[in-house]
Coordinates of C-alpha atoms in Angstrom, one line a residue:
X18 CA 30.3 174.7 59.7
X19 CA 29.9 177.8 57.4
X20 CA 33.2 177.1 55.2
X21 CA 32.3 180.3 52.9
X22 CA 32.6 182.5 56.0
X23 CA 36.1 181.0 57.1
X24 CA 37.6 181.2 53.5
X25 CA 36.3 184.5 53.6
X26 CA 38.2 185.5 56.8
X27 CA 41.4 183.7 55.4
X28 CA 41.1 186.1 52.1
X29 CA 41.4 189.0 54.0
X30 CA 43.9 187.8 56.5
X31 CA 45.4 186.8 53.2
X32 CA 48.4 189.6 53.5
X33 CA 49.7 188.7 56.8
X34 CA 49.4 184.6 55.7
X35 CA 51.8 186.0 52.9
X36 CA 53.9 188.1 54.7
X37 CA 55.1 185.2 56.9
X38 CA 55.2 182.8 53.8
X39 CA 58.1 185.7 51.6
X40 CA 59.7 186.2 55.5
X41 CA 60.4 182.4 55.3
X42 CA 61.3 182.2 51.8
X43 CA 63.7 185.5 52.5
X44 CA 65.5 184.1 55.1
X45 CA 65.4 180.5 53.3
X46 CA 66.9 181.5 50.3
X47 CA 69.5 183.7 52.1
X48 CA 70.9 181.7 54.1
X49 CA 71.4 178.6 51.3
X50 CA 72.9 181.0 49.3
X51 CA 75.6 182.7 51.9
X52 CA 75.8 179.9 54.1
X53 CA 79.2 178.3 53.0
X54 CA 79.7 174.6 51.4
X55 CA 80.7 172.0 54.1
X56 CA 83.1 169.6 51.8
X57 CA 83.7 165.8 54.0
X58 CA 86.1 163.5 53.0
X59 CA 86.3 160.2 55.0
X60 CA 88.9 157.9 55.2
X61 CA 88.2 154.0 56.1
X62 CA 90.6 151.9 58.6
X63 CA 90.2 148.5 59.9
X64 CA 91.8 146.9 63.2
X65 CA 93.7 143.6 62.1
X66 CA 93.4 140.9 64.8
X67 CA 97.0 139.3 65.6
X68 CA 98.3 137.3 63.2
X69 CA 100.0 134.5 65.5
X70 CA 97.8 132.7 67.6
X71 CA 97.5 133.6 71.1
X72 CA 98.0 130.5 72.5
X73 CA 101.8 129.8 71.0
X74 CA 102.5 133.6 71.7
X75 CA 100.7 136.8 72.9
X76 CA 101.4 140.3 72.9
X77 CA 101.8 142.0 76.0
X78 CA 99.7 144.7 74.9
X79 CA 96.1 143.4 75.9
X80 CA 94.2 146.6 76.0
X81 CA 90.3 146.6 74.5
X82 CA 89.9 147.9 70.9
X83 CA 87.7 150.6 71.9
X84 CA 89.5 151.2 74.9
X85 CA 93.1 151.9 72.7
X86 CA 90.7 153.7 70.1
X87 CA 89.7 155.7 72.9
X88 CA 93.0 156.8 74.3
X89 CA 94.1 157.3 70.5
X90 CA 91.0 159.8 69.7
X91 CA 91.8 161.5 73.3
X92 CA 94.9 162.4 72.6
X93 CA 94.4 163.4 68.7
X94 CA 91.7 165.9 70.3
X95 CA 94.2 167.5 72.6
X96 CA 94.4 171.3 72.6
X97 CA 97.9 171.7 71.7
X98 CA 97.7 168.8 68.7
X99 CA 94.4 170.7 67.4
X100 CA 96.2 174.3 67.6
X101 CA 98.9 172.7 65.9
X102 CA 97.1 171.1 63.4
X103 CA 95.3 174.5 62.9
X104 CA 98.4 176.0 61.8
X105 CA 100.1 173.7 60.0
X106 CA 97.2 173.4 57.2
X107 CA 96.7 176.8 57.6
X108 CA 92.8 176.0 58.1
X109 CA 90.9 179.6 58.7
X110 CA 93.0 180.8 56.2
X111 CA 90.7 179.7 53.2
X112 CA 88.1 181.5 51.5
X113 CA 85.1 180.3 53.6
X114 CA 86.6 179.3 56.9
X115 CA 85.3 181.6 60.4
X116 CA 88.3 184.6 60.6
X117 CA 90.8 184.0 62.7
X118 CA 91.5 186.9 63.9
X119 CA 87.7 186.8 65.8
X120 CA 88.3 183.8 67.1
X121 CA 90.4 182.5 70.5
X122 CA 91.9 179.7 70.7
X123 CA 89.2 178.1 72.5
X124 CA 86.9 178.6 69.8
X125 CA 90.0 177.0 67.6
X126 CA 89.5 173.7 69.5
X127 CA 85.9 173.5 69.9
X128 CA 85.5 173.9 66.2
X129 CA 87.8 171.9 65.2
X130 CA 86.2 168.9 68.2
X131 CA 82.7 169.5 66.3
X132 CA 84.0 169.0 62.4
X133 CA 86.2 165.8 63.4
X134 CA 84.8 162.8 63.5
X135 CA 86.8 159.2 64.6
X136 CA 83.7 156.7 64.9
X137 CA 84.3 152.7 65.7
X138 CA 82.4 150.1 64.0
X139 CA 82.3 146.5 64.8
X140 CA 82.1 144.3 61.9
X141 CA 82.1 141.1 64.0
X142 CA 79.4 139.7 61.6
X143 CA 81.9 140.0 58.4
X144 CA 84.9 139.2 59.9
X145 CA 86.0 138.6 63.3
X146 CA 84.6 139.7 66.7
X147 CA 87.8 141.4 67.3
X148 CA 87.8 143.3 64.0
X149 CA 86.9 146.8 64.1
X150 CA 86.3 149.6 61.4
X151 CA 87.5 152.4 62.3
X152 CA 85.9 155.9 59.9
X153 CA 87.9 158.9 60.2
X154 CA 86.0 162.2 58.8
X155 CA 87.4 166.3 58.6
X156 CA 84.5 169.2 57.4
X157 CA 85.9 171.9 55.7
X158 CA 85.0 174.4 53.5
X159 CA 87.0 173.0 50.5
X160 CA 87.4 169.6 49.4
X161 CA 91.5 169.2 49.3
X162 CA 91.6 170.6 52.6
X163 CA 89.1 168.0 54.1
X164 CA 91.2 165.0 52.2
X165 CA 94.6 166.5 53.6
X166 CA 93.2 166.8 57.5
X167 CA 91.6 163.6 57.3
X168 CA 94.8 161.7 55.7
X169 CA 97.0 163.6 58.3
X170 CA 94.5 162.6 61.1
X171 CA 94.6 159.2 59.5
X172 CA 99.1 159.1 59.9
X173 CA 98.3 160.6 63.5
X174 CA 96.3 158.0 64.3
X175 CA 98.3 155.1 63.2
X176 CA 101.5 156.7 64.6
X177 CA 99.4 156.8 67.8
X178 CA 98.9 153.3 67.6
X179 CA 102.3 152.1 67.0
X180 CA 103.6 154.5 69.7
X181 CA 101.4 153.3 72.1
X182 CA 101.5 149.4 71.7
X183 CA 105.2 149.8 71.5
X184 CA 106.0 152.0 74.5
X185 CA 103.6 149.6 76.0
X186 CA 105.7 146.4 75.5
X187 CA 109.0 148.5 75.5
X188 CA 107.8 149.4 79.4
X189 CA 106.8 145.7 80.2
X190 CA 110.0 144.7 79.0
X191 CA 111.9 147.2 80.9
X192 CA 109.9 146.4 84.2
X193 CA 110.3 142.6 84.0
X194 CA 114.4 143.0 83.5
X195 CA 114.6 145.4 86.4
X196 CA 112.3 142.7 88.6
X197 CA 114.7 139.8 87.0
X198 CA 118.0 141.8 88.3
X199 CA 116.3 143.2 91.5
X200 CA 115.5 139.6 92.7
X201 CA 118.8 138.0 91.4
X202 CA 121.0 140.3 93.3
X203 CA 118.2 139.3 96.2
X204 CA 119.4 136.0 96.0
X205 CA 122.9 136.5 95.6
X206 CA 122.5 138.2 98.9
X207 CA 120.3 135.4 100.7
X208 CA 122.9 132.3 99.4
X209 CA 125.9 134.8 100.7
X210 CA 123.6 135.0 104.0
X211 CA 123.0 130.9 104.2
X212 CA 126.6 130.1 103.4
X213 CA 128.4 132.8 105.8
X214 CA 125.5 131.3 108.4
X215 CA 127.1 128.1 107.8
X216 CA 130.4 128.6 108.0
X217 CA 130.3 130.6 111.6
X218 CA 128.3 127.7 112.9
X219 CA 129.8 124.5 111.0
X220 CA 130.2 122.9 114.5
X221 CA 126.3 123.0 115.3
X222 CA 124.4 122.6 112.0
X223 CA 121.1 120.3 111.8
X224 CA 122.4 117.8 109.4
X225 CA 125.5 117.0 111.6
X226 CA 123.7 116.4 115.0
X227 CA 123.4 112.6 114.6
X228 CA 127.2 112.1 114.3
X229 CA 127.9 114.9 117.2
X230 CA 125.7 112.8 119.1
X231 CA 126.9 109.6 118.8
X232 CA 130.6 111.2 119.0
X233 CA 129.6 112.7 122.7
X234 CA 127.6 108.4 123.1
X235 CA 131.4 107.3 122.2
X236 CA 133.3 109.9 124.1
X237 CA 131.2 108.9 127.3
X238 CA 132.1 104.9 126.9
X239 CA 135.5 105.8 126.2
X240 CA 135.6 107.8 129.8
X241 CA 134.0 105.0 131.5
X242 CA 136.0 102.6 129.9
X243 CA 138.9 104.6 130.4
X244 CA 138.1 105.3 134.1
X245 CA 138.0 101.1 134.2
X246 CA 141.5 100.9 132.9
X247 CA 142.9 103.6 135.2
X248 CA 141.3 102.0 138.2
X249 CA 143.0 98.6 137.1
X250 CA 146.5 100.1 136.4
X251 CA 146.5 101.9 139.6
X252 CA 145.4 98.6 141.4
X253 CA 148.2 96.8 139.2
X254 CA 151.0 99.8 140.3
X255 CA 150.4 99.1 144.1
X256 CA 150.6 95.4 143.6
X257 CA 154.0 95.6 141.9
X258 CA 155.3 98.6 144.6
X259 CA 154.3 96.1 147.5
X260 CA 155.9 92.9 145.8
X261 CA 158.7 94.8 145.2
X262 CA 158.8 96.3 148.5
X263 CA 158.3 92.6 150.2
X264 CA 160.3 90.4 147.4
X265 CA 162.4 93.3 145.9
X266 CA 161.7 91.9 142.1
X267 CA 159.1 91.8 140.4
X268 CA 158.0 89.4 137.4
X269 CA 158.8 90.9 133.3
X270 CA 155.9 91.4 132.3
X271 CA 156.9 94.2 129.5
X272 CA 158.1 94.5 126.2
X273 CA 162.3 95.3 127.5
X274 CA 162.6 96.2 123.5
X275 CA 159.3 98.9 123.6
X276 CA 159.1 102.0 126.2
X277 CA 155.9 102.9 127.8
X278 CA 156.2 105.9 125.6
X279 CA 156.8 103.7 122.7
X280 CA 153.1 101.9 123.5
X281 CA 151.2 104.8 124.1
X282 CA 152.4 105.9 120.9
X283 CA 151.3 103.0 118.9
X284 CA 148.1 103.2 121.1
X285 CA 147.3 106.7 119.8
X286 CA 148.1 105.9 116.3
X287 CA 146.3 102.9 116.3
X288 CA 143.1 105.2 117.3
X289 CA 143.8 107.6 114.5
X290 CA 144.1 105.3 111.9
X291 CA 140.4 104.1 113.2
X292 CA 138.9 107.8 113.5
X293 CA 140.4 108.8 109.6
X294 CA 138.6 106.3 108.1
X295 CA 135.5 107.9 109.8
X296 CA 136.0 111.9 109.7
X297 CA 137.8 114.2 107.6
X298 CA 141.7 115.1 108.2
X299 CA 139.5 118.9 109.2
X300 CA 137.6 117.3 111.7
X301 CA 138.0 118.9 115.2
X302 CA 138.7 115.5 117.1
X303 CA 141.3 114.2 114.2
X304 CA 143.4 117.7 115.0
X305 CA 143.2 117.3 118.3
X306 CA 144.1 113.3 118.3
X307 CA 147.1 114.6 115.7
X308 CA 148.3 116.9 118.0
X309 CA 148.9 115.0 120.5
X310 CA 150.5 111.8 118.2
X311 CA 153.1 114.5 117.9
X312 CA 153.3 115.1 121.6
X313 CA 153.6 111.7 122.4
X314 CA 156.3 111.2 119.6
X315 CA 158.4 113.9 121.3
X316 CA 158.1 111.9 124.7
X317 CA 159.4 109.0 122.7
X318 CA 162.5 111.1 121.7
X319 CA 163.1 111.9 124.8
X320 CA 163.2 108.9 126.7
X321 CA 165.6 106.9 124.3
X322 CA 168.1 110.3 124.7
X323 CA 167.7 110.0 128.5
X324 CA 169.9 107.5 130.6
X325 CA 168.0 105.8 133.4
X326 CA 169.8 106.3 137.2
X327 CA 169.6 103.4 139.9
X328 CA 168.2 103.8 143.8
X329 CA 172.3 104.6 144.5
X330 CA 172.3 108.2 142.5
X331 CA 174.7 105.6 140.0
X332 CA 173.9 106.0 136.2
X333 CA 172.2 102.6 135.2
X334 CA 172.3 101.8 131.9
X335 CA 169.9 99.3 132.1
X336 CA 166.8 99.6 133.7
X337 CA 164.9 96.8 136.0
X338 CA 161.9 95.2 135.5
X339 CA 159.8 96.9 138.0
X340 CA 161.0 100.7 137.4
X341 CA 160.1 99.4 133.5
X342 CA 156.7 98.1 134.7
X343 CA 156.4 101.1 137.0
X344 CA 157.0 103.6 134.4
X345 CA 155.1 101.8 131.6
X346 CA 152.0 101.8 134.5
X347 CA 152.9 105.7 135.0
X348 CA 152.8 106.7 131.4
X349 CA 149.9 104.6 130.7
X350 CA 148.2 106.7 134.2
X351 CA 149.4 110.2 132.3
X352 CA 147.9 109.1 128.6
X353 CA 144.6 108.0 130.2
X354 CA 144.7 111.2 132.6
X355 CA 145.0 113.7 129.5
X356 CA 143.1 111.5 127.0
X357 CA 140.0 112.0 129.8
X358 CA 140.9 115.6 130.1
X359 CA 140.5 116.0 126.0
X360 CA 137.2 113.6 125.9
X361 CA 135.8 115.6 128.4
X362 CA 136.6 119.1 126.4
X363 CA 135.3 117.4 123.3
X364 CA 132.0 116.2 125.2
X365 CA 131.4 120.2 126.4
X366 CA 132.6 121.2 123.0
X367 CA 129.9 119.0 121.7
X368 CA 127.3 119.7 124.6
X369 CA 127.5 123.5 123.4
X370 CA 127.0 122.4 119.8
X371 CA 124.4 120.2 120.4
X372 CA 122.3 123.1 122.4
X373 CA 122.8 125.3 119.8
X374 CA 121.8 123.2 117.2
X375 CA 117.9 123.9 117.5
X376 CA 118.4 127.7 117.8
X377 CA 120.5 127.4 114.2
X378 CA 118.0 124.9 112.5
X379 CA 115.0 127.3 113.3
X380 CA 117.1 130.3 111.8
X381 CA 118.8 128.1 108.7
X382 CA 115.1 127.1 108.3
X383 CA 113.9 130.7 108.3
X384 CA 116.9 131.5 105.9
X385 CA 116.3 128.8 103.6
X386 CA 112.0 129.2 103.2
X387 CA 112.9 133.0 102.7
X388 CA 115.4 132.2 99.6
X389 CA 113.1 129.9 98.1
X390 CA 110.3 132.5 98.3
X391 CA 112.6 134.2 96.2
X392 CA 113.6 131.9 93.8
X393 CA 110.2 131.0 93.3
X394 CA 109.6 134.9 92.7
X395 CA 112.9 134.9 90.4
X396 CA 111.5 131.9 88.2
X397 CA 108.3 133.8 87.8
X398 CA 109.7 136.7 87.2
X399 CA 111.8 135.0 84.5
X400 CA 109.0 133.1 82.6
X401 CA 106.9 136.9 82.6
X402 CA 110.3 138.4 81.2
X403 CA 110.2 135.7 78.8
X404 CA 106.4 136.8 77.5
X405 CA 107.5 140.2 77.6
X406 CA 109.9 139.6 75.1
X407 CA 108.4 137.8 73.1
X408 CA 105.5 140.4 72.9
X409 CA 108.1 143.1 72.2
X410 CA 109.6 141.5 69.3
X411 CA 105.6 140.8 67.9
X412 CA 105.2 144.5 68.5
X413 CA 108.7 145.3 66.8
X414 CA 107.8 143.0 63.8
X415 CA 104.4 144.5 63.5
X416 CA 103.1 140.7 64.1
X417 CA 100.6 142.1 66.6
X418 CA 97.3 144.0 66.2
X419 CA 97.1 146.9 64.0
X420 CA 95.7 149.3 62.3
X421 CA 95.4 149.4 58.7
X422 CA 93.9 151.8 55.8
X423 CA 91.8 150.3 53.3
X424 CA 90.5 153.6 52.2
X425 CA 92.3 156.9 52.0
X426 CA 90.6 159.9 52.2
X427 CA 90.0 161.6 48.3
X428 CA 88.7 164.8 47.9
X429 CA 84.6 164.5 47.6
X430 CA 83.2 165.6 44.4
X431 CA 80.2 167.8 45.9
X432 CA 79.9 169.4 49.5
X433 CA 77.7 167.8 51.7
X434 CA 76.1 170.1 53.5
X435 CA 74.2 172.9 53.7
X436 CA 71.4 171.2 51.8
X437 CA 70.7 174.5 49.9
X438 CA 67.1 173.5 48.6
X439 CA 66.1 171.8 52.1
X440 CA 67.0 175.1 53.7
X441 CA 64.9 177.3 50.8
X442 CA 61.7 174.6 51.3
X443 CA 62.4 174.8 54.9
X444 CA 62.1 178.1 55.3
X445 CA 58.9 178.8 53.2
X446 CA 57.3 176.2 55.0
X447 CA 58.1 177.8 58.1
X448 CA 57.1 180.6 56.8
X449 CA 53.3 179.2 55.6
X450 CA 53.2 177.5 59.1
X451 CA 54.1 181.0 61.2
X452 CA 51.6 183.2 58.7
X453 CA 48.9 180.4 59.6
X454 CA 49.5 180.6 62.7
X455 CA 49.2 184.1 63.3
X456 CA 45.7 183.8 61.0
X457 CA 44.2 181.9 63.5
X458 CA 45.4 183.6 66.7
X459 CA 43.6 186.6 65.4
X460 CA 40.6 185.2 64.8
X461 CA 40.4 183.8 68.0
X462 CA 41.5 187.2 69.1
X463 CA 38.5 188.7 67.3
X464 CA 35.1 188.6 69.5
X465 CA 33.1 191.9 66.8
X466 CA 30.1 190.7 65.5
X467 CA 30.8 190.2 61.7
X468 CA 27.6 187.9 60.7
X469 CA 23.8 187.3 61.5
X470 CA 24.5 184.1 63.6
X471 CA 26.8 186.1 65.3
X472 CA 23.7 188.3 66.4
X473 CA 21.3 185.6 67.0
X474 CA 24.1 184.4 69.2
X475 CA 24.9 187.5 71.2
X476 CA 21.9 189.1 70.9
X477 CA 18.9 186.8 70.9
X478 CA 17.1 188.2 68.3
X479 CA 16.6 187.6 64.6
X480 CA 17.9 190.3 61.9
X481 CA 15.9 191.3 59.1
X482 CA 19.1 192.5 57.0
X483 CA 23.0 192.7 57.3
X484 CA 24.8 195.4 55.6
X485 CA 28.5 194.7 54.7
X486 CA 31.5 197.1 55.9
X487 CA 32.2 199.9 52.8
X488 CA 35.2 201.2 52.5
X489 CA 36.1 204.7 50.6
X490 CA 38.5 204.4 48.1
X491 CA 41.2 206.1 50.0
X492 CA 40.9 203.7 52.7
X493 CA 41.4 200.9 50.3
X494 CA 44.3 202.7 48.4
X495 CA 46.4 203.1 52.6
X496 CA 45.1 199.4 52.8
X497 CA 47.4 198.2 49.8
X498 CA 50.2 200.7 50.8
X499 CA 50.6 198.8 53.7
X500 CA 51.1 195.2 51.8
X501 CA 53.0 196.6 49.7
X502 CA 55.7 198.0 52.4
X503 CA 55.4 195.0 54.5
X504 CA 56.1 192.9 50.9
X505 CA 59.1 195.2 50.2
X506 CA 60.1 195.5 54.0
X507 CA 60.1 191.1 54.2
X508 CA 61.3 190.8 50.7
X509 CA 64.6 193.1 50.7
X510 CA 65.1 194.2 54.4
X511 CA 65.2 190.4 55.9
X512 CA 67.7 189.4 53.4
X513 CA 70.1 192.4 53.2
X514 CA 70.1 192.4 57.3
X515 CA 71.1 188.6 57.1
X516 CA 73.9 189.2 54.5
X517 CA 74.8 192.1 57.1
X518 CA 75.2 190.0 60.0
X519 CA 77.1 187.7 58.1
X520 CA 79.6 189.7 56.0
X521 CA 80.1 192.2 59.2
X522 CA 79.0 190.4 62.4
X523 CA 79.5 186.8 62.8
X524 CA 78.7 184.4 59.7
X525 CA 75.5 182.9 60.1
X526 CA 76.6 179.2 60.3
X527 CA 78.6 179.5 63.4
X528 CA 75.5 182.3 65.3
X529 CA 73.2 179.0 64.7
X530 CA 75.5 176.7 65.7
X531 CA 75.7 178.9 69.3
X532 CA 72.4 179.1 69.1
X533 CA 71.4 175.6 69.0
X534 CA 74.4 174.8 71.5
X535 CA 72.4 177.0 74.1
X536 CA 69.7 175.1 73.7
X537 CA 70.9 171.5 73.4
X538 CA 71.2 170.7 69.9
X539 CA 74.9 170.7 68.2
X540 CA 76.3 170.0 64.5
X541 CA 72.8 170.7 63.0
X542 CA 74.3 172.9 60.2
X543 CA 77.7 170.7 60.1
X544 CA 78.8 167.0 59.3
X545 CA 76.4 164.3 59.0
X546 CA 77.6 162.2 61.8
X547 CA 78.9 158.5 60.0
X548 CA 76.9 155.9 61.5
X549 CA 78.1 152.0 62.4
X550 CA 78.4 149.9 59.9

């Protein structure tokens, strides 16, 4: 490799290497000097874990902290909080900050999206696995204002938080009482179902079928054994009414001092003082046995106010022994007569009641699973409103997880971006890198024959002698004219069009921000991103 011929050909590309090296340095320089400081102040939070244990009593907030965080940043980067936020600290209203005026208010929020930054860090190594640190960042073009946006983001944030857990538990409350009242007046309504069920069929519940039962087992014996007894008086009256008719007397065989009325009295309140000590004075059969005491006790009256008349149409006022025994035998005949009639009304009564009975047990039952399924609900219900107010009050008493500052935000001593000299290097390197560049593409754009080998190569024959290119001295004097105008033009030109475009146009931070949103790349020229701790 002849090295003297290619540092030969670099020489006199020199210019054009140098061109591209002050272009660079030109448009370096420029823009560290008019591009404006970017000033970050950061404030530091940390997410507290609760501070009574879970398992004696837990908030009813139970939301991930990244999820809340989420929510929390979500809403802080709303348009209408950003616009606000805008306005209130008056931020394109300082020296440095894009013009207003140029701007829409879409361009408002997007800015003010790409110089706020809310970033979560776990610290579960230092602390706690739910433990989070939470760094809160503004850019702006002078230090106070990025310390006042970041402490008010700061207050937005933590009012965020304490609005949200509270509304949270404040809602959960709220929902648990109107569940607790909903189902209580559920139940009020199903007990008013079950008891008005009960009263319009007291006669044919479940629980009383075993006594109705053996009350329609007793009322059938006392038919049969009353039918026995009425058979046997009968027999008795025709045996008197022929002895009599034959003999004309008959032997005493009653009480002369108690009437037949008299007996069947006694009989019948004999029978209730039995059936009291059994049922109820409500009972159905004890009314109906009462009722009929009292008719009996009106025959009574009536028989010792009545005089008794013989065969003759004469007024007796004794009576024989056989119309005694006779009407002792009648009035017993009558009491057995209507006490059958009444058994057999009781045993239909009780028939009825006992056919209804299944039809009633399968609704009561019905009735009766569908209020417990309520209750069940209602206790439930109960024990959650229980939770929920106990997570309100840890809420309330700010006994729950929060949020709290360990840093403020403090106005930063020195801006942190543009990196002034990175951007000067920057650009003569780019500069040095495009000159080369071009160096070599003309070279390899260059097929003229400019030494011997080049001959031998092409040609196939061997020179005897090379003669170098002369130049006349007006040749060489254009030559230089030419550097020197592309020096001036690189040197002056560049710059002052830059300061142009940023004084008159657009300023030049937010035409390479555009830029490198076209194509992909964002926040180059603003805030370092903070990374996780």
């Amino acid at each position: 490799m002849d090295l003297r011929f290619y540092a030969n050909l670099f020489l006199r590309r020199l210019p054009y290497f140098l061109v591209f090296v002050i272009l660079g340095a030109a448009a370096g320089l420029t823009l560290a000097t008019v591009l404006p400081p970017v000033y970050t102040a950061r404030s530091v939070l940390i997410v507290e874990p609760e501070q009574i244990p879970t398992e004696l009593a837990a908030s009813t907030v139970q939301a991930r902290t990244e999820q809340a965080l989420q929510r929390i940043r979500q809403r802080i980067l709303t348009r209408p909080v950003l616009l606000e936020l805008a306005n209130e600290f008056d931020i394109y209203t300082v020296e440095g900050s894009p013009d207003r005026a140029s701007m829409t208010a879409d361009d408002v929020v997007n800015d003010l999206r790409r110089r706020i930054s809310i970033v979560t860090a776990s610290t579960a190594g230092r602390r706690s696995a739910d433990t989070d640190i939470v760094n809160v960042s503004f850019a702006a073009p002078t230090a106070k204002l990025s310390a006042d946006v970041t402490n008010e983001l700061v207050t937005m944030i933590l009012d965020a938080n304490v609005s949200t857990r509270t509304s949270t538990t404040r809602q959960t409350l709220e929902f648990f009482k109107d569940d607790v009242a909903r189902l209580d007046r559920e139940l009020a309504e199903r007990r008013a179902a079950i008891l008005a069920f009960q009263e319009r069929n007291l006669d044919s519940l479940p629980d009383s079928l075993e006594f109705r039962r053996s009350q329609q087992s007793a009322a059938q014996e006392r038919v049969q054994q009353l039918s026995r007894e009425e058979t046997a008086l009968r027999d008795r009256r025709n045996r008197l009414e022929a002895l009599y008719e034959s003999t004309g007397n008959v032997p005493i065989e009653v009480d002369a001092r108690r009437t037949p009325a008299e007996a069947a009295l006694a009989d019948l309140e004999q029978q209730m003082a039995e059936m009291t000590s059994r049922l109820s004075p409500q009972h159905p059969s004890v009314r109906i046995l009462s009722e009929r005491i009292e008719a009996a006790r009106e025959r009574v009256a009536i028989e010792r106010n009545a005089q008794p008349v013989d065969a003759t149409g004469t007024v007796s006022t004794v009576p024989s022994a056989f119309q005694l025994q006779i009407a002792d035998i009648d009035s017993q005949l009558e009491f057995i007569a209507e006490e059958k009639e009444q058994l057999r009304e009781q045993m239909e009564a009780l028939s009825v009641t006992i056919a209804a009975t299944p039809g009633n047990a399968i609704t009561l039952e019905t009735m009766e699973r569908d209020y417990e399924v309520i209750r069940t609900q209602y206790d439930e219900a109960v024990n959650d409103l229980a939770q929920a107010q106990t997570g309100d009050t840890i809420e309330v008493l700010a006994k729950g997880q929060r949020i709290e500052v360990i840093e403020p935000a403090i106005p930063p001593a020195s801006p942190e971006s543009p990196n002034r000299k990175l951007i000067a290097v920057g650009g003569v390197v780019m500069g040095g890198m495009l000159g080369l560049s071009l160096v070599v593409l003309l070279e390899l754009l260059n097929s003229s024959v400019r030494r011997p080998a080049d001959l031998r190569r092409g040609l196939g024959i061997e020179p005897f002698g090379t003669l170098p290119l002369i130049q006349t001295p007006g040749q060489i004097r254009l030559r230089r004219a030419k550097i020197m105008l592309a020096f001036f033009a690189v040197a002056v030109v560049v710059p002052a069009g830059l300061w142009w475009v940023h004084t008159e146009v657009t300023p030049l931070d937010r035409l390479i921000d555009r830029a490198l949103d076209e194509i992909g790349v964002t926040e180059v020229m603003g805030p370092a991103p903070v990374k996780p701790a």
